[in-house]
Coordinates of C-alpha atoms and ligand atoms in Angstrom, one line a residue:
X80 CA -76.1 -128.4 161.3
X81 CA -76.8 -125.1 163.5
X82 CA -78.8 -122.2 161.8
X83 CA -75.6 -120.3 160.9
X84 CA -74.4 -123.1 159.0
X85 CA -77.8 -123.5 157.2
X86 CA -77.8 -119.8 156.4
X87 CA -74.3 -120.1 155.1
X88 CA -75.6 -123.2 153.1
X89 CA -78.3 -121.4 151.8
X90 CA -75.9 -117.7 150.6
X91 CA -73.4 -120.4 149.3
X92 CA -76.0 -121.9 147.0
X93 CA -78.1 -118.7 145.6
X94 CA -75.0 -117.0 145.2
X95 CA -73.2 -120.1 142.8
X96 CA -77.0 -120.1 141.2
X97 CA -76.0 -117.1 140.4
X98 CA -72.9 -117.2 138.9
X99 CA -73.5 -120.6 137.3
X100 CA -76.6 -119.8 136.0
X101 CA -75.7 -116.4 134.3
X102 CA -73.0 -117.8 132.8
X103 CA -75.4 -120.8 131.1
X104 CA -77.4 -117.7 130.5
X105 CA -74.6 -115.6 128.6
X106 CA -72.9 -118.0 126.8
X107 CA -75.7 -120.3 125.7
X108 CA -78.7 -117.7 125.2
X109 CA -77.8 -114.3 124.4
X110 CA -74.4 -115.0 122.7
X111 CA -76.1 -117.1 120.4
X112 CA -78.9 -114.5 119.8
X113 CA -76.8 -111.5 119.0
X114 CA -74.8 -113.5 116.1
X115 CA -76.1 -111.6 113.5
X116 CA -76.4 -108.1 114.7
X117 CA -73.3 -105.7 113.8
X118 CA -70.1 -104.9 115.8
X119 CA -71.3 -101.3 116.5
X120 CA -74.5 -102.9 118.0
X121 CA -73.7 -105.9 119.5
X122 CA -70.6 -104.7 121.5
X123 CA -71.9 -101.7 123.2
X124 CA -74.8 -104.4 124.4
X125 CA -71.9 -107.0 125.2
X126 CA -70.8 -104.4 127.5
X127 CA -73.6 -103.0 129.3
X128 CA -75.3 -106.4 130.0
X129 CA -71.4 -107.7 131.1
X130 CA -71.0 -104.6 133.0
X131 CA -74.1 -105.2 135.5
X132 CA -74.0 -108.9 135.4
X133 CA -69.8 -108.6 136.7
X134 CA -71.3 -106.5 139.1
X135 CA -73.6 -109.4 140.6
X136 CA -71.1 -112.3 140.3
X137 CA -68.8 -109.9 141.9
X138 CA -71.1 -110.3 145.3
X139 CA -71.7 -113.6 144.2
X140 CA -68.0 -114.1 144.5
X141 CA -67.6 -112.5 148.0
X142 CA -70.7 -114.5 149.3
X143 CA -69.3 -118.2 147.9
X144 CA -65.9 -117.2 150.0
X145 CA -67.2 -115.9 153.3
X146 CA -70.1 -118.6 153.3
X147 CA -67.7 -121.7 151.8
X148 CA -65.1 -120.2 154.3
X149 CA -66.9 -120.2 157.5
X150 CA -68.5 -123.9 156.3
X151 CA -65.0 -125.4 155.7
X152 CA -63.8 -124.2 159.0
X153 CA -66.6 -125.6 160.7
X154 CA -66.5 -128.8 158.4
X155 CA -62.9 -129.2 160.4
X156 CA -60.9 -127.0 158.8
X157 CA -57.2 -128.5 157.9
X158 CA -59.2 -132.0 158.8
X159 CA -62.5 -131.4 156.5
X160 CA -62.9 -134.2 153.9
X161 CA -60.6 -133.7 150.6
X162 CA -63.8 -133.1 148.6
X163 CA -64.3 -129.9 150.7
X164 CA -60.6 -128.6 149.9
X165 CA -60.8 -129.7 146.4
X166 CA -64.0 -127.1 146.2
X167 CA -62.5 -124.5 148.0
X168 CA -59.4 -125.2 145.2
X169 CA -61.4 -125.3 142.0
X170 CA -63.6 -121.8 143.6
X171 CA -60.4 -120.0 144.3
X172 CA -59.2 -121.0 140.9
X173 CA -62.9 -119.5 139.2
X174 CA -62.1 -116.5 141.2
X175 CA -58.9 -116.1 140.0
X176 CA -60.4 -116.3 136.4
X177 CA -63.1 -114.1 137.1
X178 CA -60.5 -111.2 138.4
X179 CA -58.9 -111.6 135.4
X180 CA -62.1 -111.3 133.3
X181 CA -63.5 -108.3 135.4
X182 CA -60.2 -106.5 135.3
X183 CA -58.3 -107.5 132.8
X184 CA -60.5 -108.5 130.0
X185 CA -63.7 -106.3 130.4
X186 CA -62.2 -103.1 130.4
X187 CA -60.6 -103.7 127.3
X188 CA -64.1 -104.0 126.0
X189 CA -65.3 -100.6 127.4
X190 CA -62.7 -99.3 125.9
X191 CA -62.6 -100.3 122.5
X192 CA -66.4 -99.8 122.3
X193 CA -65.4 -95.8 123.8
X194 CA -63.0 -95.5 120.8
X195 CA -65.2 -97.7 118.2
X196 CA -62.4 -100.1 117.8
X197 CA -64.4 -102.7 116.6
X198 CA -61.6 -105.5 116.0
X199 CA -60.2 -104.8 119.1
X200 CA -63.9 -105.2 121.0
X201 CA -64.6 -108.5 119.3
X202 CA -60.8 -110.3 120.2
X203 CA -61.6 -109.2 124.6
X204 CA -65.1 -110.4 123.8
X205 CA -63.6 -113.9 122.4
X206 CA -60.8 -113.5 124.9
X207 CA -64.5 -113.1 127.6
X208 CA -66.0 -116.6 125.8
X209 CA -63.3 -118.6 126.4
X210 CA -63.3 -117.5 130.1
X211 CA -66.6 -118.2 130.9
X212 CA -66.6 -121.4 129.5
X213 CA -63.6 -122.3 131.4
X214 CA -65.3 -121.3 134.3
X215 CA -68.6 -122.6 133.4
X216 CA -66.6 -126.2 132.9
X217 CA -65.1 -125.8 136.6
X218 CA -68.5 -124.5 138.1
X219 CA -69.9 -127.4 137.1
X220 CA -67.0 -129.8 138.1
X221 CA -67.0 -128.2 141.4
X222 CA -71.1 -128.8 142.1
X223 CA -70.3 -132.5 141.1
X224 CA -67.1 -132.5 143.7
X225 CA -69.4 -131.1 146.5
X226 CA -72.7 -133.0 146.0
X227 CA -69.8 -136.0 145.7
X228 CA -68.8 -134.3 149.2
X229 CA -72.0 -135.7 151.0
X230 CA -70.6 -139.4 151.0
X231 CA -67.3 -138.9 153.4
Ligands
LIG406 C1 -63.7 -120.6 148.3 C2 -64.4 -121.5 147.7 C3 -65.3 -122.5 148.4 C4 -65.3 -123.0 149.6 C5 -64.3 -122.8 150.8 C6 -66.4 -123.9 149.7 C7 -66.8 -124.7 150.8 C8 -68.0 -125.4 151.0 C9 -68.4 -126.1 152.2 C10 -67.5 -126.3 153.4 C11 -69.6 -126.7 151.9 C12 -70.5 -127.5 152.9 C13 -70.4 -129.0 152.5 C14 -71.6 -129.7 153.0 O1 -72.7 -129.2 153.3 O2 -71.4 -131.0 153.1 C15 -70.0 -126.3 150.6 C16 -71.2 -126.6 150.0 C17 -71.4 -126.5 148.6 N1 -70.6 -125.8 147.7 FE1 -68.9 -124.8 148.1 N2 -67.1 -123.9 148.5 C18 -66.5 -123.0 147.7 C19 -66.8 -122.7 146.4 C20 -67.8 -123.3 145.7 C21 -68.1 -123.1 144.3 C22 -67.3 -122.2 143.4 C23 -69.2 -123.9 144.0 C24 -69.9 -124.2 142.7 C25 -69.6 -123.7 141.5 C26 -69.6 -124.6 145.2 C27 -70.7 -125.5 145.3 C28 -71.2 -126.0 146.5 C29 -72.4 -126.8 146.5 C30 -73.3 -127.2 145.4 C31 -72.5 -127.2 147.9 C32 -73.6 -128.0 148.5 C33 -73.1 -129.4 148.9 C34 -74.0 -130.2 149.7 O3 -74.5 -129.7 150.7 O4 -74.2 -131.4 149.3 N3 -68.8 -124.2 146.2 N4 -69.0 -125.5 150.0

């Protein structure tokens, strides 16, 4: 592999630590933790800690496609192992989600935590778990398709 390649390798993998591992981070440590507190704490919290941690898998996101993108093409391209496109599928797919979730979903949050609509702030955040697990679940079906990757 040249040195652009490795430096690709290397953005492509911090940047899916990132994402993968504040997801295991959200959903499996502070979710968990704030179970108990009330609406009118828990949601504003919910929405500042989403609103800087979108803000990091957003660059996460743009590194995984430049870096993955520039690997795949020189990986062959159209010709790169099926492994390779299946990753590139499944990450497009995790993007997709996570556009929906950053601008769909999140905003609905901020604003029902504006207007102290408390119902309406916990359905998005419910609406938020089920994303992030779905994306968690593809993340990690998506490591196991590229370390699977290194036998063609
Ligand atoms: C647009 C989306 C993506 C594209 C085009 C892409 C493409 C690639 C390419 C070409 C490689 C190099 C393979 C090799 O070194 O043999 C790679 C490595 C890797 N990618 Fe992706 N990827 C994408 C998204 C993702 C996502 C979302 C994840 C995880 C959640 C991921 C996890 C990995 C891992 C763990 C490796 C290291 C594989 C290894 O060297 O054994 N990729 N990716």
């Amino acid at each position: 592999m040249s040195i652009a390649m490795d430096v690709a390798l290397f953005l492509h993998l911090t940047a899916v630590a990132v994402w993968i591992g504040g997801m295991i981070f959200a959903q499996f440590c502070l979710r968990p933790s704030l179970s108990d507190i009330s609406p009118q704490l828990r949601l504003p919290l919910i929405g500042a800690v989403f609103g800087r941690f979108l803000d990091w898998v957003g660059v996460a996101v743009l590194l995984i496609l430049v870096s993955g993108g520039f690997l795949l093409v020189r990986f062959g391209g159209g010709k790169a192992p099926w492994p390779l496109h299946a990753m590139a599928a499944l990450g497009v797919v995790m993007m997709m989600i996570f556009g929906h979730l950053r601008f769909a979903v999140f905003p609905r949050i901020v604003r029902a935590v504006q207007a102290q609509k408390w119902p309406d702030g916990a359905r998005a955040v419910e609406i938020m778990r089920r994303l992030v697990i779905a994306n968690l679940v593809l993340g990690i079906v998506t490591i196991a398709i590229a370390v699977y990757s290194r036998g063609f």
